[in-house]
Structures are given as structure tokens and as C-alpha cells.
Amino acid sequence: MAQLPKGHPSYSVVHEFCQSDVLEHWKLCCDRGELLDGLKRHFRVWVPLVFGNSHDSAKEEHLAEKYLFRPMTEFMCGGNPEEVFSQLKNVDTPSQICGHVFKPGEPTYSCRDCANDPTCVFCIDCFQNSSHKQHRYRMNTSGGNGYCDCGDTEAWKVEPFCSLHSSSMEQNDQVNPVDLLPVDLANRASALFLASLQYAIDLLMWKQCVQLPGGLDPEETVPDIHHCMLFNDEVHSYDQVITTLQRAVDCSQREAIDYATIVDREGRSIVKSGTEQECEKAKEIIERNTSRHNSKPLKVLVMHNVVVAHQSFALKLIQWLQNIISKSDGLRRLFCLLSMNAPPKKDLCDAMEIDDVDAPASLMERVLLADTQLWKVVRVKIHQLLMAGALMDQECKKLFAGMFTKCYEQLMKEFCLDDHDHDVSVMSLSVQMFTVPSLARWLITEYNLLHVILQSFLTACKQKKDKDGRLCFDRNDRSPSFKRASYMLYDIKYALLARPVDPEDWSDALRTNFLNGVVSLLELLRVMQGMDGVTRQTGQHLEFEPEWEGAFNLQLKLEDTLVLFTRWCSMDKVVLIEAYKETLEALYHSYETSKKEKGKCEVAGHTTKSMKYDVSNQPISIHLPLTRFLAALHLHLEKFDLTFHSPELMTKKRLDPVDLLEPPLRAQVMIAQTQAGMWRRNGFALLNQIFFYHNVRCRGEMYDRDILMLQIVASLLNPNDFIVHLLNKFNLLHWAKPEYDIPGGQEDSVRQTVMLAEEFLNLLIILLEERYIPGVGSVTQQDVIKREIVHQLCIMPMAHSELAKGLPVDPNSETGMEDVVNEVAEFKKPSSTGKGKYDLKPEYYKMYCPYFYHYTKAEQSKSEEAQRKRKKQAGESQALPPPVPPPLTSQFAAIVNILHCDVMFHIFKMVLTRTAAQRSRSWSEAQFERILYIIGIALHEQKRAFKEGNTSYDFLTKAMKEDGLLSKLQCLVGNQNLNQDPSRDLLAWSLKQFAEVCTLKSEPVCLETLHSLASCTDQKTETERKRKAEMAAKRRARVMAQISKMQRNFIAENSELFDQTSTELKTVTSDMDLGVMVPPTFPVALGPHRSQANVTGPIQATCILCQEEQEISCSGKAMVLAAFVQRSTVLSQSRGKMLDKKDDYDPLFVPVDLFTGTHVSSCGHVMHHDCWQRYFDNVMNKERRRPLRFRQSFSYDIDKMEYLCPLCEGLSNTVIPIVPSLPSLYPAGNKKEVDLRFDDWLDGIEKTVQNSIKEAQDKESEDDFSLFQPCPISTITRMMAESVAKNFQLLWEYVYDDASGHFSEGMREMLKKFARDVYAFGLSVEPDDESPRVSILAWSTCAFTIQSVEQNLRGEGKSLFGSIPTRQADLIGSLVRFAAVCSQVMNPDMVKQNCVRLLSALIPCDSEKVNKGSPCLLDLDMFHFLTIVTMTLPSLYVDQQHCIVNTLPTGDLNNQHAMQLVVTAHIVQILLTFAWDTEESMDVESDSEGEALLKIYLQLQKTAGLTPEKVPSPYQLLQYVRSAVMPFLRCAAILYFHITGVSPPDELHDHFCTKEYEVLCRYLSLPVNMSELFESVGDITTALIKSWCSSKSLRDRLSANSEKIVRYPIVKNDLVPLPVDYSELINKVSTFTCPKSKDSDDSRAPTMCLVCGQMLCSQSYCCQKDLEGSSVGAATEHAYFCGAGTGVFLRVRDCQILLLAGKTKGCFLAPPYLDNYGETDQGLRRGNPLHLCEERYSHLKKLWFTHAIPETIAHNLEFNSSFTTIEWQNL
Ligand SMILES: [Zn+2]
Ligand SMILES: [Zn+2]
Ligand SMILES: [Zn+2]
Ligand SMILES: [Zn+2]
Ligand SMILES: [Zn+2]
Ligand SMILES: [Zn+2]
Ligand SMILES: [Zn+2]
């Protein structure tokens, strides 16, 4: 917040404070009934002192408590508040309801089995303690308004209480808790509540900026401090506000962001303080800057300090009141009643200084009505007060709800004009009242709630009407007020959610007022009827796409309301009758205007009068809510013994069934015409409308209802008339004439007619077959869902969410799927990570209808194909006949008459005649199939009629007439026109069906027919088919067997081909059998007795760019591997430690915590260096030509030299040169092996180091890196015994060689390039070839990468050499060889200097310079040390004169001794840091090695000045040390394998090698018995070890107050553990607040770093930070520190994984949490309980540990274009 200018006068405490005086005074005032005045007198002095002095918030709070709140509390209590409150607690009956008020993001749980509606929720505590945990529940996150419904008996069908709020306490509604309060307390509390609420409201609503309400003006003159107060609005963007502020009040960007954040969160913020003039100036600038582009300027007020102070206090007072009333139910009731009671008018008016004319009835009402005038934080606090007060008390809730309803229209009007979100509006409280069934019913009865809401909505609709009084939305009207008005549709839904179930629930008043609501609803539906009418466009395409979304949005929001209104109507006969009549009348009125004349239509001698309305050139609308509402009501008539013609339903103004038919039929015809391509010129708007009309979200109250209305009319009309009406509207009257088929005329329109005819028949099928609607057919709701599921699964097996998506939901958002799905389908789970799928049970396939009306055209053909395929495979007939439809209810029974009416028969015969005709222009197979399908339904009905003895339905007799339907069908058998199997099969099925029906009716005619049928239902074809199918199956099986046999042989013959792909390096095997030559001895890699390197032929590689093969050599063309170098913190043991001084960092001494390292990865693809260079240059040039704005957030960043591997598109940023194997580079003549004891070698080394340092010191060099030039070897040997000296010198016998060690220019260039890149990327610095650090980085990268590989193998329990993938082995080999040869291309002086300096860390010397530079032994990573010493030691005494000398490490004695030195130091590290924490020492075997080791251990500890508390047993110590040293040995084995080429022993390929330790020691020629490294090794060694232990730096480090010491064995890092139940995480983040905000505001996108577990406030301005010159979000910033730029996060509220790499790249991945169906839920949309999937999480862990995140991101960016638009740096 703003600070006062320095030196500004401020209020000083000049007033004496004496609490007892204050209380005494208040008591007097109170007795006189003037407490408010008394309080004001106190506030006018103390409020400015406390709140007007810019104290920090803690101090302010303290002062406020002392001078203001404490006195008030004590006054009320009349004694010690703590005592009084605890007494009150004793008589308190705690609210039955938990009432926990949710914070945004807090988890909520709704029981899908027991909740009355989905708004009923539990908080996590209640849920965990309830029985609903075992039910089907839904988890969600709260939007931040609402409270826990635990204990509300109306919210839950059963078990409304959790065990915390158990119902054992009998609630006694009769006792008024106020009566239990002591009388005097109640009196004082009443006065205080009224006065303080009055004061708070007055101040918060105060509109003046420099004056205070009467009685509050300060006594003395006050300093001129003004504040510039900036208010929130939804017009200006965050960025606009920030830039404006920077200009207007001259602040930094950071400060501006902070102001903007406060404004956004709290609704206002002080942005400047100073004199009135200064503030006015700032205000002017802000207003000027934000009023451009005709927008309203930002609201700014210049307010006096005292006004602001009083307002701050008033806000705190609201909170205080909430706190006080939660102390006891008596106080709460008292407060609520007082605030809702109308006070004596005079007092209030005086206090408010207004005329008493518009004085509102009560304080509470004033609060409600003031809502939109208050700023955000005030609103929120007041709503919280309401929730804790009026809404917690059942009695008061009712009163409050009444008041709320009374004000509803006014409140809504203001809400629509307001610009704050719904959740900070008082309107958001409606859900708390309207969803309570008893309350809603009471509000409808007493306050006409439905009418009130709907009328308010209709008022809002007025602005949207066109000249005909219809709703009409304008795409260009951006005013949000109508959108806001649609919140009312939720309110109406809430109010209707619980319908009255008992007849007693209905009172006459409820009926009357409910019907009032129906009338209002009809009014609304009437203005919607006929919206967005469209006329077919001919000639020109439509110029503008008409607006259509508004109408559909409204329809969508109204959907549930329509369902609920219908439900209510269906519960009571009186209501149903009245509602039906009202709807009929409303329809009549809406219809009058469009009434048209009728014309005569004739088909097959049947004449009827039909409406003249040509769908193809007159306006058509698919918004017909009135008609549909009538259809919905009609379904329930039968229940009350009513029909359309019942006298109860007669009204004068009603329409004929023919008129009712018209609107939905027109819509069907329009859609049919669209199918036939007649509406192509009407553009996408129409297609979208039709799409949504059929879509699962809308169809329930649109398409389905239209079909229902057609069925209703079909059941009411003469069937012949009905079909003629249909034909007329489809414009098919001419088609229905036999002469239509005579050739001639326009072929084009014929095609159209044929398609329309198909659609017409399709509609008939739907009308006859779709009976799965309770009320139409005798079915239950469950049957309906089952049928939907069956048809979904007939398309294909589906996952749970997929299936659910295709099903309609009820107003409680339930599909009802779980109840039935297991009956019809089987859930198959393929694996623990994949999603399971539902497979339809075979017996349900017979329910399949190919013409199912909810299929889209695509689904229809897909399902048909799937079903035919299934049947074909089973060798069954391919006919897809109609299933037996359920019986119709009596109301709809007449529909079947269509099937045997004359006109229908006419159509049957006509189509069959055309089928049989030689040539027919209007025939199509689709028509024929549909006709057969309808006949199939007719036969099903015939069977049913026979069974029921219903003789009025007689399809059969009519069909069997001479030259009738049946004979026509029989004639078609074998007809040439039917060449498709499916239609032939369907024909056969139909005839068989006829035969069955004939058997049922055992009349002679039938038997005769039966006989003739048998001859033509081709039994032969049937058996023939079966035979064929069986043969086909056998053939298939034979072929499959053959193929798999061939495959097996192929693999066996070409096994190498399957092991390696051609792009990897491959060794050319020579013909010689090498196995014979290698003696079967144990391989040793180091020292004079080392084994022979495996002789390998020259290695060949194929360039992936030019496809040429190339031999790998150092003199030929250089070959390179695509590689990616990144800085890594994956192995860090000090998470969060930063590489901050990059330019001064000394990488030589790598700390053992490995807090930073450089990692190299490669896809393993090989190229010529020049081929690569050309490719890379190309990429660069192409990218540079791209405009800048497209370059960002691409999958690779050319500024960082990134490119994608040309073969696999793997992310790369450099290349590694491939060096041939090192032994091939040694000079031919074998070097003579030297014999030199370790102790003597050490002596020489020590002398070298000490002397070199001394010399350097003498020279007084000023170099930062304390570079020591080694002294000449002669200096050293002179100091040695002669025999020793000779051998020592022999170690450095250099071979001057000018052939084999000579690198080609290309190779040198690539070696340098890779070294440069590793340096620049590894340290994030500018490249600098001259830096001595370049070569160090090359070595340490090699070490780090090996360590990371080793840890990964160890973590996965894999063997060291058995399971490294080839490409990784190639990479490590290349890296090691590169590190070994890079000394050849570096400045030899630097190599030598690095060597001496490195050794100086282990060699004691007196130089101050060294002590300053080199770290403590305990902090050195020994594997890095080993790697560097191995690579540099051979160069130690190289003579500068000769440049071509071989200084490659060979694994000779020199290397062996270096290894011994490093291992010794490492074991010292291990023994000194050994912490004994196991309790009992259980000595199983006495062990001499262990005992020796224990002795050494104690000796070392003593030397280091330590006294171990507990002494381990020798065996345990030995086991411990072995396990601790193992990682080092494993890394060393990898290193030396690649240096020497000596194959590691077979045991190291074995996953379960028990002797790994011994094997490693022998391979590395180390003593297996560790104690040998310490005992009898010579004086020099012993002295060295002693000097390590006794050094001061080590002792300091071991002292208790030093930083954390890394202990061994180093534990492999892993991502943080996650809880099994996802809701635990949601709960955890709900208590997480933005670390930047003062008042601990919630964070909008809490995001957890999975590397270190820290929670961050991501994607929010409040936590943006400046990072290297640009502003970034919290996650990006954290990744920079925690993961060297790379991060793995879990976005908790969205339930998704976020990966980040660098500032600009990132991607989202599916979370490792799955529901019971094996599916993830990104965004928590479905709300199913989620549990951790270990396998998925392991996969993510591996991704992180193997440094594959940048790569993964690049891939995702490449394949998901939506990721490229996200500004990752802001997350
Ligand atoms: Zn609760
Ligand atoms: Zn509870
Ligand atoms: Zn339950
Ligand atoms: Zn090439
Ligand atoms: Zn590749
Ligand atoms: Zn934040
Ligand atoms: Zn972290």
C-alpha cells in the first residue's frame, strides 16, 4: 500500500485512552438509546489514529483490537468476553448444518446417489466422515461461494449427517435461542449490533470523498493527506492499467503490477498519496489515458485520509460482527432479527440524513440493495456475513429469502447493469435459498417466486424483440446485460428442482402461483416461437451468415427449466389441465398471424385438405418451444385418464391437430431438403442450427419433441390423411403417382425427389419405431437409457467418458448410465494404464435399429458397417431387420394404423413395382430397403395383434390379396436389380417373417401362402452361405498360420537385422574367429596386468543425410552424432542451490551435491560433419527469414542453436564428433610397462604439485584461477631415490608420433565446436574458446552424463552393461573418447595447469592460495575428480616443443595409481560422513575385513576429532561402505570400458549379479579387501590420509553448525511422492495462498513443482517476476532456479502436467491420475474420483530423470498446434 511521503505530519497519539471511561460512557448512551452517538464520539478520535497512519497491517490490527474492537466486545459482554462466550457456548445448540463456507478452489463432494441436486455438497471433512464415501460421488472445486450442506435434511435423500455433525442432538425448534441469552446481555448486544451495523453501512455506502457523515468529523484540523483511489472495472485490461499507472503516478512496473493486482482482487486500491492537488493531477492523467477509443475512463476518486480510514474500519467491523455472531446461536438469531426488522423510521432517517420517503424497510434490505454500489472486497465480506448469519439459521433464512424475493426484480436489474462477476454479486446467494425444496415451495406460494423471476427475465428480453414481438439477437450487440440476465434461468431451475411429490404438498395457493409461473413461461416461449426464421436461398449465396447462436444459447439454458416445469405439471391433475389449456391458447395466439389457406390433395384416390405452405420458399424456423411444451404435457394426459378430446381440456381457442402438425413437420421437411442439397446457398449458419437441433445437448427439448408432436398428431388423425399431409409437405405428391416413373422430364430434379422420398420414408420409420419415450411406448426411463447405450456401442466399443458424452443428461447432470450399463455391456480393461472400454453384450445386438433417430448420418453408416461386418464374420445373414418395438400406450395406439392404411399400401406397392421394373428412373435401393423395413414393423405389429386377439389390425389379409404386396415381394426374389447382399438378405428375412405370421393365423389361405413362401425363401442359399462362410474362415486361419510361420523364420534368419537398425553404428566383423584368441581370463581394465582390448574391425557408419557409408577414423572425414546439451539439476542433492555467478564459477572442483551439471543426450543419428553443417545452415537461414512473431514458441529456438534431427526430429543443439576407439590411436609399438609402487608414485605427484605451487607463488601471479605451471620432471626426479626416479620418469615417456594421433581438420573443428557448445550451454555463458574452463567442461560433462546414466540404471534395478540401449552406449562412448582426445586439441599448458590444480585439492601444501581456492575434501565429487585426473594426468610432463605427442589415457599404471588415490579419498569421505542410525547391531558373521575396516574407521574419526556415539558392527560397516562406494565403482567401470576397450566381465551384464562389488574391484584392479588401501601402503600414503583428516577445513566442515553434508550412498533423486487420492491435493491447494499477497489471497492457478514439491501461484500477475530482462510467471521463474530452466509441474486445479523448458517453450501432458474407468480428467470436468496411477507417474519420473523434458516439449509443440499459441513464460 501507499506510503506517506517522508517527513509528512501524521496523527499522533495525543488522546488518553482509558477503557473503563469509554465503557462507562457507552453504557450511559446505551441507556438513553443513543449508543450510536456514543460510538461515533469514540470512533471520530480513534479510527483516524488507528487506520489513518499507514501502519503496517500487523500493527494496525493490534491497535484496532486494543482501541476499538476489544472495548466493543467487552461492552457487549459486560465482563470478560472469554468467560461470557464460554457460558454462551453451554446453552448453545450448534447449528445442525456444517455451513463451512468454501473458499475458491476448495474441494466439494456431491453424492450422486443421495444428493437432491448437484448443488448439494459436502466439505472434505464432512465427506470423509460420511457414509457417502462409499457411494458414487462426484468431486469438484468450489467457485468460492456456497457452504457445506452437511446436516441439511432437505439436501440429502438419506444420511444427511456426517459423524461430526450427527443428528443425535435433538433440535428443538420451539425454543427461540434469543430467550436463552441473559437479558442485559441481549439488550446491550441489540444496541451494539444495530449501532455498529448502521455505522458500517453508512460509511461503506458513503459517496463523498472529503467529508464524513455527521458526528464523525475530527475535532482538530487534520493533515492534508489525500489518496488517489483507483477502482476496478471490467473494461480495461490488466496491461492497460499497468502502463497507465506507471505514467500517472510515476511508479515502477512492479509497483504498478501490485496496484493492479490489488484493484483486481479487492475492487480498489490507493495508488498515490499526497496533497489534494497532487492526487487530482494523478487522477486527471489516469482518466485521460484510459478514456481513449470512446471507452469509459477508469474510475478514480481523490479521497481524504480520514474518509478512507473510516471505511477501512467499517470493513473490519463487518468481519468483527461475523465473528461475534458465530459465537452463539442466540447472538446470531438476535443479529439477524434486528437487521431484518424495520427500525423506527425516524431514527433511521435521521441517521442517514435522508428523507423518510424512500427509507428502506430494514438494514438488511439496505445492504442488499446497495450491493452493486460497493467495491469488491466489501461485497465479499458482506456476503460472508449473510452466509454466517441469516443463512445459517433456518428461521432467519426463511425471512431473508422472503426479503430477497421481494427485492429480486430490483436486484436483478442492478446486477444486469453492473460489471462485476456473478460470484461477487449478492445474486449468487440465490442458489442457497432456492434449492431448498421447502423454502422454494414456500417462496412460490407466498411470494410468487416463479412469476417474479420469469417476469424479471421477460423485462430483460424487451430490449431484444423485433417488430413482430419475437426475440431477435444481434451479433453486433456486445452489451453483456442480456447475458447477465440469463442467470435468472438458473434461479428458475433451482426453484423447480424439487417437485412436490405428495399430493399434500399441493395447496391451492401453490397451484395458483405455480400456474402463474406457467403463464409467464408461456409468455417467454411465445416470444421465442419462430425465432431466426430462414428462407431458402436460391440464386445467390447468402451474403452474411445470420446470427443463430443467441437463440441456441437461450434454448440451452432453458432446457432444464422446461423439463422441470413439465415434471411439476405431471404431478397434479388440476395443474396439468390448466397448463395444457393455457398452452393450447398460447399456441392459438401465436399461430393466428401465420394462418394460411388450405388446398385439396389427392393420393391413390384419397383426398384431404392440406395447408398450402411451401417449405422451399417460405420462412422456416426450428425454434418452436410452445409446440414442444404442449407435446411434453400431452405425454402425461393418459395418467389422469385424459385425452386430447376430453371435455376438461376444451377451450374455445384451440388448434386442430392438423395445425399442430404444421410447424414441426415444416422443420423436418426443411432438414430433409437440406439433406437433398436444396439449401446449400444458406451457408453455415443453417448447418450449425441443424447440427445443434439434433445434438445430444439440445435434442431433448427440440428434435425429440418435434417427433413426439408428429406422433401425437399421427395418433389423432386418420392415417391416410396423415400420410397425405406428409407427402404434401415433402412435395412428393407427384412422386406418389405411378406415372411419375415414366421416363422423361428433368433428371436433375428427379434425383432430388428420390432423396426426399428416402427422407420421407425415413421419417415414417422414426414415427413408427421410436417408442422409447415413457408415455408413448410402455417403457421405463431405464429402458430408454439402455437403448441409447446399445446404439452408441453398436458404432464401436467406447470408453466411459466417450459413452457418457453421447448420452443426454437430466437437470441433475446425470445420464443414468451407471444403473444399466453393466447389464448391456461388459467393461474391458486392457491394462492398468490405458482406458478401459465398454463392449456390448452379444444378446443386445438384436436391439439395433439402423434408422435410430439419434444417429447422425455418419454414425448411422458407421454403425451399419460395423454391424454388417460383425454378422459377416459370424457367417450370419446380413439383413439388419427392425427389432420388435415395445407396445404403444393406448393414447398412441392408433399410430400403427398407418401401417395398413390404403395410402401406405399404395406406396408399398408403388415402390415394389418400381423395384421390379426393367428400368425405373425414380427407384433407389434405399427406398426399397426402407419399404421392407416398414413392412417388417408391420409384421411385428401383426404378430402382436394376433397374440392380443386384436382383429382391427389386419395387415396380413390386405397384404395377401391377389396381386397384392406379398406376391410382389415373392416376385422380387432373385431379381437382377437387387445385387447387394444386404437388401437380398432383408427380402429373405421379410418373407420368412411373413411365413411365421401365417403360421400364427392358421387359416387355409395362410397355409397355402406358407407353402408358396417356403419355395421362394431360398433355403438353399442359406445353407450355401453357411458353407461358404465356414470355408472362408478356414482359409483365413490357414493363411494366418502361414504368415506367422514365415515371420518366425524371417526373424530367426535375420536376427541381427532386428537387433540393430541400419542407422546405428555397426562393427564390421572380420572373418577371423576372435573367440579363440582371447584367453578366458578375468578381464582387467587398469594397470600393467590389464587385459587386451577387444580387437574390433574399423567401424562403419552411414550418414543419414547423404546415405554414404564412412569408416570412422580420426584422419578421414569427420562423422558426428546429433546431440542435445543442457544444464541439469536432476542429480542435485541441494535442491534450489543456484549457479549464480556463472562467469566466476570454477567447474574444476565439482561439488559432491552435484547441484548443477551438464548433460548430453543424443538420438544416435550419424552424419558427415559437412553434411550436417549444410543442413544446419539451411535451417538457420530459413528460420531467420521468418518474421519474428512466428519464430517464438516454436518447437526449437534458433537463437539457442536448436534444430531438429533430420531423421527423427529429435531436439538437438550441437553435434558430437565420433572418435575411433582409443586403443586404435596408440602408437603401434607397445609401451614398456613400468614397476612403481603406489607410495612412490604418490611421492612424485606430491612433489610435483608442491613444487609447482611454490614456483607459482614465487612468481606472484595474479590469475584468478590460480594456474600452476608444473615444474619440469627433472626437478622432481632429482629429489627422488634413483631407482624410483627412473621408473617415475618412465611413466611419462612420451611417444612422439606423427601419424596415428593426427586429427583431420574437420575432426579438429568438430572437437572444438562441441567443446565450445558444451561450455556455452553448460554454464549459460557466451562462448569463449580461450577460457581455461572449456576443457574442464568437456571432461565434467562426460562425468556427469555417466553418473546420470548409472543412477538411472541403478534406480531401475538394471545391470550396468546389460541394458544400456545401443544409442546410449554410442553416446557415452563418443563422450568418453571426446573427453580423452580433447586434450589433443587444447592448449597443452592449460591441460597441465588444470591437472596440477586439481591434484592440489588432495595434496596438502602450505600455500594460502591453494587453501583459498580448493574445497574441502568432503565437498568434492570423486567421480568427476577421477574423470578429470584420468584425462589430464598423461599430459602432466608433456614437452611443449613437440606438438604431436600422444597424451591419451590408456589405463596404464599411472591411471591405476590415480584410481587408487581417488578411491582412497572417496572411502575416507564415506567413513567420515558415516552416520549410524540403525538401532540394534546384529552381528551375523565375524569378518576380518570388516574388523580391519572398523579399526580404520575409528582411527580416521579420531584423527578428524570426532567421537562416534555408537560403534557399528564390523559386518554392518563393511556392508555399508561397499554399498556406499558402489555408485563410484560402477561409473568408473563405464569410464574405463570406453577408454581401454576391455570388455567388462559377463557378470556385469547380469541383472541379479550378487558379486557386483567384487567383480567391479577386480575389473578396475582394486583390492577387493578395502582395508588394504589403508594398511601397509607406505608412509607417504598414511601421512596423506592423516593430513586429510586433520585439516582445518575438514574439521570445520564436520562441526555441528556447518552446512548440510552429503552422505553416501547418494540417493537417487525422484519426483516428489503424490497422494493416492487426488482430492487430497485439491484440499491442500485450497489452503494455499498467493505468497505475494498481504491478506493471503487465494491463488488462481496453484501449481506444484514435482521436483521439489513447492507450491506456486502460477499464471497470475501478482507473482510475475523479472527474469533476465523479461517478465515471467511463477512457474517459469521457479523452473529457472529449481531445474536450470526445465520444470515438471502439476497444475492442481486443472489436473494436468505442465512441462517447461526455457522461457518460451512448454506443453501440457495428461496427469498420472485415473478414474475407475482408466481415464484421465484434464480440467476436472467429469468429477469422477481420481487415483494415482503409479505406472504413469513412473513414466513421468523417468522422463524427468533421463533429461527428456526439452525433447518431449519439442515433440508436443510440433504435433499440437494449440500449444504454440500459449505464452508459456506467463505460467
Ligand atoms: Zn462440512
Ligand atoms: Zn458434517
Ligand atoms: Zn450417498
Ligand atoms: Zn553425408
Ligand atoms: Zn535423430
Ligand atoms: Zn500470486
Ligand atoms: Zn522445484
Coordinates of N, CA, C and O in Angstrom, one line a residue, residues 1173 1175-1192 1194 1196-1202:
Q1173 N 26.6 -29.6 -41.4 CA 26.8 -28.2 -41.4 C 25.9 -27.5 -42.5 O 25.3 -26.5 -42.2
Y1175 N 23.1 -28.7 -43.6 CA 21.7 -28.9 -43.2 C 21.4 -27.8 -42.1 O 20.4 -27.1 -42.2
F1176 N 22.3 -27.6 -41.2 CA 22.1 -26.7 -40.1 C 22.0 -25.3 -40.6 O 21.2 -24.5 -40.2
D1177 N 23.0 -24.9 -41.5 CA 22.9 -23.6 -42.1 C 21.6 -23.3 -42.8 O 21.1 -22.2 -42.7
N1178 N 21.2 -24.3 -43.5 CA 19.9 -24.2 -44.1 C 18.7 -23.9 -43.2 O 17.9 -23.0 -43.4
V1179 N 18.7 -24.6 -42.1 CA 17.7 -24.4 -41.1 C 17.7 -23.0 -40.6 O 16.7 -22.3 -40.5
M1180 N 18.9 -22.6 -40.3 CA 19.1 -21.2 -39.7 C 18.6 -20.2 -40.7 O 17.9 -19.3 -40.3
N1181 N 19.0 -20.3 -41.9 CA 18.6 -19.3 -42.9 C 17.1 -19.2 -43.1 O 16.5 -18.2 -43.1
K1182 N 16.5 -20.4 -43.1 CA 15.1 -20.5 -43.3 C 14.4 -19.8 -42.1 O 13.5 -19.0 -42.3
E1183 N 14.9 -20.1 -40.9 CA 14.2 -19.6 -39.7 C 14.4 -18.1 -39.6 O 13.5 -17.3 -39.2
R1184 N 15.6 -17.6 -40.0 CA 15.9 -16.2 -39.9 C 15.0 -15.4 -40.8 O 14.7 -14.2 -40.5
R1185 N 14.6 -16.0 -42.0 CA 13.8 -15.3 -42.9 C 12.3 -15.1 -42.4 O 11.6 -14.3 -42.8
R1186 N 12.0 -16.0 -41.5 CA 10.6 -16.0 -40.9 C 10.4 -14.7 -40.1 O 11.3 -14.3 -39.4
P1187 N 9.2 -14.1 -40.2 CA 9.0 -12.9 -39.4 C 9.1 -13.3 -37.9 O 8.8 -14.4 -37.5
L1188 N 9.6 -12.3 -37.2 CA 9.9 -12.6 -35.8 C 8.8 -13.2 -35.0 O 9.0 -14.1 -34.2
R1189 N 7.6 -12.6 -35.2 CA 6.5 -13.1 -34.3 C 6.1 -14.5 -34.5 O 5.5 -15.1 -33.7
F1190 N 6.5 -15.1 -35.7 CA 6.2 -16.5 -35.9 C 7.3 -17.4 -35.3 O 7.2 -18.6 -35.2
R1191 N 8.4 -16.7 -35.0 CA 9.6 -17.6 -34.5 C 9.4 -18.0 -33.1 O 9.9 -19.1 -32.7
Q1192 N 8.7 -17.2 -32.3 CA 8.6 -17.6 -30.9 C 7.8 -18.8 -30.7 O 7.0 -19.2 -31.6
F1194 N 8.2 -21.8 -31.0 CA 8.3 -22.8 -32.0 C 8.9 -24.0 -31.3 O 9.4 -23.9 -30.2
Y1196 N 11.6 -25.4 -31.8 CA 13.0 -25.3 -31.5 C 13.4 -23.8 -31.6 O 12.7 -23.0 -32.3
D1197 N 14.4 -23.4 -31.0 CA 14.8 -22.0 -30.9 C 16.1 -21.8 -31.5 O 17.2 -22.2 -31.0
I1198 N 16.1 -21.1 -32.7 CA 17.4 -21.0 -33.4 C 18.4 -20.1 -32.7 O 19.6 -20.2 -32.9
D1199 N 17.8 -19.2 -31.8 CA 18.8 -18.3 -31.1 C 19.6 -19.2 -30.1 O 20.7 -18.7 -29.7
K1200 N 19.1 -20.3 -29.8 CA 19.9 -21.2 -28.9 C 20.5 -22.3 -29.7 O 20.8 -23.4 -29.1
M1201 N 20.6 -22.1 -31.0 CA 21.3 -23.1 -31.9 C 20.5 -24.4 -32.0 O 21.0 -25.4 -32.4
E1202 N 19.2 -24.4 -31.6 CA 18.5 -25.6 -31.6 C 18.0 -26.0 -33.1 O 17.7 -25.1 -33.9

